[in-house]
Coordinates of N, CA, C and O in Angstrom, one line a residue:
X1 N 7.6 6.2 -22.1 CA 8.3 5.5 -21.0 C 9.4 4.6 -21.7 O 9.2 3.9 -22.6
X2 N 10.6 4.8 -21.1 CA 11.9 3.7 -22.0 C 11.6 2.2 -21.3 O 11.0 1.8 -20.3
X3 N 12.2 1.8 -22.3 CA 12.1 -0.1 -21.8 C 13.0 -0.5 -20.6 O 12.9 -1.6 -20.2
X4 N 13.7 0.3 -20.2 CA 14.5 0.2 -18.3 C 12.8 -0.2 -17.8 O 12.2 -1.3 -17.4
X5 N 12.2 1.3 -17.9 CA 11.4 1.4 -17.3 C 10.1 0.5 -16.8 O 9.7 0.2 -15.7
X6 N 9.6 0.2 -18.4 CA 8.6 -0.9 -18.6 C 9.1 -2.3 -18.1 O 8.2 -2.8 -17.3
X7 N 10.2 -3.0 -18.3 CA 10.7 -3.8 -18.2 C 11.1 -4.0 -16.3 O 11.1 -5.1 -15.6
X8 N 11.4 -3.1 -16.0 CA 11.8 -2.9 -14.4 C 11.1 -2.3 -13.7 O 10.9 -2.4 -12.5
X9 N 10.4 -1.4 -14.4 CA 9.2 -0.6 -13.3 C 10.1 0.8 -13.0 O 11.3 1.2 -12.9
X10 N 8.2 1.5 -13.1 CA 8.9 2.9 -12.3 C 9.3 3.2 -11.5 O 8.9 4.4 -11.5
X11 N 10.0 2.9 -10.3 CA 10.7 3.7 -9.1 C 11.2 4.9 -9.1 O 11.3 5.3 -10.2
X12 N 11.7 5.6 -8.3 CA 12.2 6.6 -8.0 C 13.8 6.8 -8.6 O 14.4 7.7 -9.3
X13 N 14.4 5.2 -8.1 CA 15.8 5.0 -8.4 C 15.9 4.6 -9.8 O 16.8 5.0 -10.6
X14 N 15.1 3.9 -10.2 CA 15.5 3.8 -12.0 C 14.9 5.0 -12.6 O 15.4 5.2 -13.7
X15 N 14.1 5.7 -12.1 CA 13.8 7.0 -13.3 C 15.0 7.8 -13.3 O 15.3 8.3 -14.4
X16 N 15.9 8.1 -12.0 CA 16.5 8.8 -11.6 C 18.0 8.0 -13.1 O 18.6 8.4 -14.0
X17 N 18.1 6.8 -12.5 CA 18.9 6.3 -13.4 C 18.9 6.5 -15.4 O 19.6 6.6 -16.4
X18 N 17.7 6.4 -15.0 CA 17.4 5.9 -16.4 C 17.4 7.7 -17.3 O 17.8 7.9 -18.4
X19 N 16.8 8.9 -16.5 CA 17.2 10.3 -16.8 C 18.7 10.7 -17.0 O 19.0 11.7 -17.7
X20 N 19.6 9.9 -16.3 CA 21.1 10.2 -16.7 C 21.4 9.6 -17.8 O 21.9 10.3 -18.7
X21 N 20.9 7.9 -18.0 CA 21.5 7.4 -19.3 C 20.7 7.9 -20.6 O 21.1 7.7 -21.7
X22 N 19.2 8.8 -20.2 CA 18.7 9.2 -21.5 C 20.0 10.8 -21.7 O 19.8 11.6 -22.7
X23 N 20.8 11.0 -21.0 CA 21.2 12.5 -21.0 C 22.4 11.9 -20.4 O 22.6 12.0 -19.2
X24 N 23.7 10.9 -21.4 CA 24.8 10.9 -21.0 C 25.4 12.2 -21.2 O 25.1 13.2 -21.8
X25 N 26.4 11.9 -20.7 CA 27.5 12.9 -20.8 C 27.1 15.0 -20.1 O 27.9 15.9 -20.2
X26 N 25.8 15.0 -19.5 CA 25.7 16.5 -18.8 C 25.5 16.2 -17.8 O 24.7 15.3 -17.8
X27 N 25.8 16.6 -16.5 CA 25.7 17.4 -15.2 C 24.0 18.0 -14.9 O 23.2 18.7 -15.6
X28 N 23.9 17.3 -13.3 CA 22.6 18.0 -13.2 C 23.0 18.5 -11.8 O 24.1 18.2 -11.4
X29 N 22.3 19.3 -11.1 CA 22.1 19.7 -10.1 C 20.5 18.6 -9.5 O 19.7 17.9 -10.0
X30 N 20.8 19.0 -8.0 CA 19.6 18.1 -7.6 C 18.3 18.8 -7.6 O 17.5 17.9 -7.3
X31 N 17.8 19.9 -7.9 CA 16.9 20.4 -8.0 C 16.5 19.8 -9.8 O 15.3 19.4 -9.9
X32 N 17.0 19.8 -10.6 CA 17.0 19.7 -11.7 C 16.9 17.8 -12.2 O 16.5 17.2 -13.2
X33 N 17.6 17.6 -11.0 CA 17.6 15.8 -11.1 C 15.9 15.5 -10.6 O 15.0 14.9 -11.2
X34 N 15.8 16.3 -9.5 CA 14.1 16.5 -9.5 C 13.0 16.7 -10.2 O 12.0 16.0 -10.3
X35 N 13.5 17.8 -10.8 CA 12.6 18.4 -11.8 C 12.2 17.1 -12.8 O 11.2 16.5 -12.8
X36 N 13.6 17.0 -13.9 CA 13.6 16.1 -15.1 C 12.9 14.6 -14.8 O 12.1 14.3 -15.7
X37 N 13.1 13.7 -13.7 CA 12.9 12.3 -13.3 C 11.5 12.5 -12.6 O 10.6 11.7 -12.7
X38 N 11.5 13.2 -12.2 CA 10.6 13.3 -11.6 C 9.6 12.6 -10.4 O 8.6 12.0 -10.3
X39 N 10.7 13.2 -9.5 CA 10.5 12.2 -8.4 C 10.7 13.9 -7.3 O 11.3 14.9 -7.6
X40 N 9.9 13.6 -6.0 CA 9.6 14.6 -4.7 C 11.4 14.2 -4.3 O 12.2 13.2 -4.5
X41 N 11.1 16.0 -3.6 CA 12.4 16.4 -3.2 C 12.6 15.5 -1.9 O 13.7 15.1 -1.8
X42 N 11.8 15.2 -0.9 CA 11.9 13.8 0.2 C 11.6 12.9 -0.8 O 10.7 12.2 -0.4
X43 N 12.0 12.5 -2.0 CA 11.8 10.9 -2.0 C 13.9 11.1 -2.5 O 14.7 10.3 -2.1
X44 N 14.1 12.1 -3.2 CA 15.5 12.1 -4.4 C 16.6 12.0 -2.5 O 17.7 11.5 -2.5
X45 N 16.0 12.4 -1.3 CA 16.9 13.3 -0.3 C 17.0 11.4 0.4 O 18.0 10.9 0.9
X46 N 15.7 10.8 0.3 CA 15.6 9.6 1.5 C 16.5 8.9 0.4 O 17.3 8.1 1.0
X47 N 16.8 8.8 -1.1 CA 17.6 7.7 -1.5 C 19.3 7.9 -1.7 O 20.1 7.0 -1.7
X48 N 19.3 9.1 -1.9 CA 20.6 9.9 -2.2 C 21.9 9.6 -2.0 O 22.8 9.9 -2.9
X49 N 22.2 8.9 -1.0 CA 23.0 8.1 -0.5 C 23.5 6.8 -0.9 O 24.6 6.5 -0.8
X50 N 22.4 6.0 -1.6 CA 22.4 5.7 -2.1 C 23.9 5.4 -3.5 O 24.9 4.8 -3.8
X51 N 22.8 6.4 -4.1 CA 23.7 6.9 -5.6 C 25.3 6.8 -5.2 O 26.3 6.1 -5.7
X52 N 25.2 7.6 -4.1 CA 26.9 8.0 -4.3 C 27.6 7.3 -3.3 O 28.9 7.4 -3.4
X53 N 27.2 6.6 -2.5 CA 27.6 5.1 -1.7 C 28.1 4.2 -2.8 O 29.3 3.9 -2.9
X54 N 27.2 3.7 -3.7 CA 27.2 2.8 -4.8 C 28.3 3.3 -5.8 O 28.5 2.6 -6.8
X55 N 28.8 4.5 -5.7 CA 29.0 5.3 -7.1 C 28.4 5.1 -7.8 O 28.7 4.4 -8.8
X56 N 27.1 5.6 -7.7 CA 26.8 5.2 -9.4 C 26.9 6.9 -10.1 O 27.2 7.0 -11.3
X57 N 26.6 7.8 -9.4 CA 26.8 8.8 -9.7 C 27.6 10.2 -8.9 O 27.3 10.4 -7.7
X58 N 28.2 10.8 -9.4 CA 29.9 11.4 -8.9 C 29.3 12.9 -8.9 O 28.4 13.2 -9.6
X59 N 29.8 13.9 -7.9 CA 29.9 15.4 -8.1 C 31.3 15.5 -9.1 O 32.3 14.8 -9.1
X60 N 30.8 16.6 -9.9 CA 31.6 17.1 -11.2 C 32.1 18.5 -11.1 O 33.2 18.9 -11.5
X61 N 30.9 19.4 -10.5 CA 31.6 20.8 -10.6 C 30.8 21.7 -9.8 O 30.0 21.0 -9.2
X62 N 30.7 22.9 -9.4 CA 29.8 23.7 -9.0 C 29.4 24.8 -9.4 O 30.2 25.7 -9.6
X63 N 28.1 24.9 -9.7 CA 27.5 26.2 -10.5 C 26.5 26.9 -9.6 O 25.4 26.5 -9.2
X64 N 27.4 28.4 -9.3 CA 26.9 29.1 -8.7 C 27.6 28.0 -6.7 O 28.7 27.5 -6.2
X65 N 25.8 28.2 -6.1 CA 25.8 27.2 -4.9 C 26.0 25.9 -4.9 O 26.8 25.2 -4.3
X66 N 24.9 25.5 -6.0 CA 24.7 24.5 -6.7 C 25.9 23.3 -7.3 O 26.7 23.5 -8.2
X67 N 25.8 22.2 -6.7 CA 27.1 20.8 -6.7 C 26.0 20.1 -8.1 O 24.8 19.7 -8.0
X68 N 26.7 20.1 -9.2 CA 26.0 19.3 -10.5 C 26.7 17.9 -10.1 O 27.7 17.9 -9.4
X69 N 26.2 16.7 -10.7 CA 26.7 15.4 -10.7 C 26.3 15.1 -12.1 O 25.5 15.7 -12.9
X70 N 27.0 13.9 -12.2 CA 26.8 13.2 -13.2 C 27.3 11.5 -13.2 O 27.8 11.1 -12.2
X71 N 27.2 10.8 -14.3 CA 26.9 9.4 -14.3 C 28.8 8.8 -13.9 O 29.8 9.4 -14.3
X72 N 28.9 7.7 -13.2 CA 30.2 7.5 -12.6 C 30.5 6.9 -13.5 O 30.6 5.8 -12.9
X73 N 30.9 6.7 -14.5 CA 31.1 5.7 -16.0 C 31.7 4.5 -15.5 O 31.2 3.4 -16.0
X74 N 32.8 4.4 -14.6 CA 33.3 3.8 -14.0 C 32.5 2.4 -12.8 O 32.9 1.3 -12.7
X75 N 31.7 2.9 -12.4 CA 30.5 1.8 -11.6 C 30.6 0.6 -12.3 O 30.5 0.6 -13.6
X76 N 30.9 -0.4 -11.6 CA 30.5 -1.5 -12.2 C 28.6 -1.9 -12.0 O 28.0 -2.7 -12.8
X77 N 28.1 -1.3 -11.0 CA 26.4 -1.1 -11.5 C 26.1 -0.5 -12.4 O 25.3 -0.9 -13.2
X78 N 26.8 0.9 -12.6 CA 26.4 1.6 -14.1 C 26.5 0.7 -15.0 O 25.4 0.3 -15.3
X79 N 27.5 0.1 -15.5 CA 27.4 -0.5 -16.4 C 26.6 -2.0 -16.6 O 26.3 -2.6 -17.7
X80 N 26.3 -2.4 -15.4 CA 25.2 -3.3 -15.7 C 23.8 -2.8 -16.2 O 23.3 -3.6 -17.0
X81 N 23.4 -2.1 -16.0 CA 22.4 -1.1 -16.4 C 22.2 -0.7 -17.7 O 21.2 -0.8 -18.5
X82 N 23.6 -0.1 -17.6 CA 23.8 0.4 -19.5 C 23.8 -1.3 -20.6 O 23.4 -1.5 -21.7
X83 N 24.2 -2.0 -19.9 CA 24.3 -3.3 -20.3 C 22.9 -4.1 -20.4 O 22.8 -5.0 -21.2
X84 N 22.0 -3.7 -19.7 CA 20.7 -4.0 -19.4 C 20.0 -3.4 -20.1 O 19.1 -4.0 -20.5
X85 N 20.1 -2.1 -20.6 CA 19.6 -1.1 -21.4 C 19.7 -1.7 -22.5 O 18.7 -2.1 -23.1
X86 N 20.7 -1.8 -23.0 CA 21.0 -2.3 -24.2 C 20.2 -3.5 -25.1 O 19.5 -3.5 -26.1
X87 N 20.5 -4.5 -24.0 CA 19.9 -6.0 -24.2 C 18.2 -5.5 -24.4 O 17.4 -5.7 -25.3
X88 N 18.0 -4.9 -23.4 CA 16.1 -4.4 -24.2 C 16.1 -3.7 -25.0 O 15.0 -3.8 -25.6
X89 N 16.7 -2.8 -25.6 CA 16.7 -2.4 -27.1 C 17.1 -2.7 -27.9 O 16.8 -1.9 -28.9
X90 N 18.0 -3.9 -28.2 CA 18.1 -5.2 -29.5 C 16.8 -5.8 -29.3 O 15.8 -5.6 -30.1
X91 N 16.6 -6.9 -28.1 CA 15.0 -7.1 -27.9 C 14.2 -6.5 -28.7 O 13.7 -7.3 -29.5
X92 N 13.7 -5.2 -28.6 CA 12.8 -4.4 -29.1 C 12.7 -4.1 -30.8 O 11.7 -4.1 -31.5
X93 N 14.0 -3.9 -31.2 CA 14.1 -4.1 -32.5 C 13.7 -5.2 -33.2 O 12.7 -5.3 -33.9
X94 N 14.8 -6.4 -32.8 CA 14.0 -7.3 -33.2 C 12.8 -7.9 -33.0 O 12.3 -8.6 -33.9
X95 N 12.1 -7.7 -31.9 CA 10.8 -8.3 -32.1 C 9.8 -7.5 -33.7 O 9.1 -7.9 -34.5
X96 N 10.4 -6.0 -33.3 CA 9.9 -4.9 -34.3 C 9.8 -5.2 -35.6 O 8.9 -4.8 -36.3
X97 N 11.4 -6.2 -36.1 CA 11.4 -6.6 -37.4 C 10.7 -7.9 -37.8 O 10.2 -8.3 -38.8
X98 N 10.6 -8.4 -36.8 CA 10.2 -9.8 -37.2 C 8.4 -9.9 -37.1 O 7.9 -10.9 -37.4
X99 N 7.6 -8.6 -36.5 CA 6.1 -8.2 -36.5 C 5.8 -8.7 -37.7 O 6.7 -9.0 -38.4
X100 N 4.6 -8.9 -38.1 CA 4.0 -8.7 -39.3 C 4.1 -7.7 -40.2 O 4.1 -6.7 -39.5
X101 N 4.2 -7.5 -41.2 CA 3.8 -5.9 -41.6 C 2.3 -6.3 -42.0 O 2.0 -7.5 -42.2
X102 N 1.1 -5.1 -42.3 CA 0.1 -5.4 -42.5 C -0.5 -4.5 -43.7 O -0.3 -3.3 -43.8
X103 N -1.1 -5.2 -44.5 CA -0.9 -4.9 -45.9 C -2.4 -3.9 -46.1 O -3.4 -4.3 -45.6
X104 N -2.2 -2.7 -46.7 CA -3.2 -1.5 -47.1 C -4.0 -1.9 -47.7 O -4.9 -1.3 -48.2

């Protein structure tokens, strides 16, 4: 589980979030935003609006039938997020360095 997650909880909307920022930069389809995050096809359909109300995430291309999306770089929520992300994994490090080590 990433530290979004631990730190904010698992919901629907941050897995879904937190699956793009583990996989910047590719395109998903919503079947496949399903699959990876892992969240029911009525839970991805009741929030959906969401995403792209907010921009947080943009249609990019189409494959096949299929409309892929991807992360709106531009969002100023994206980037609090990504900014959020961040700050807990300096956190994490340093708490990591500053542990004990424990001697054999």
């Amino acid at each position: 589980m990433s530290l979004l997650l631990k730190y904010m909880g698992s919901t629907p909307q941050l897995r879904i979030v937190d699956f793009f920022l583990d996989n910047k930069g590719s395109d998903y389809s919503k079947k496949e935003i399903i699959e990876c995050a892992g969240v029911s096809k009525s839970t991805l359909y009741k929030i959906w609006d969401n995403f792209t109300q907010f921009g947080i995430l943009k249609p990019t291309r189409r494959y096949g039938k299929a409309q892929l999306y991807s992360l709106n770089d531009e969002s100023p929520i994206l980037q609090k997020f990504k900014e959020l992300d961040r700050v807990l994994c300096s956190h994490a490090m340093y708490k990591a360095l500053e542990a004990p080590v424990s001697a054999k």
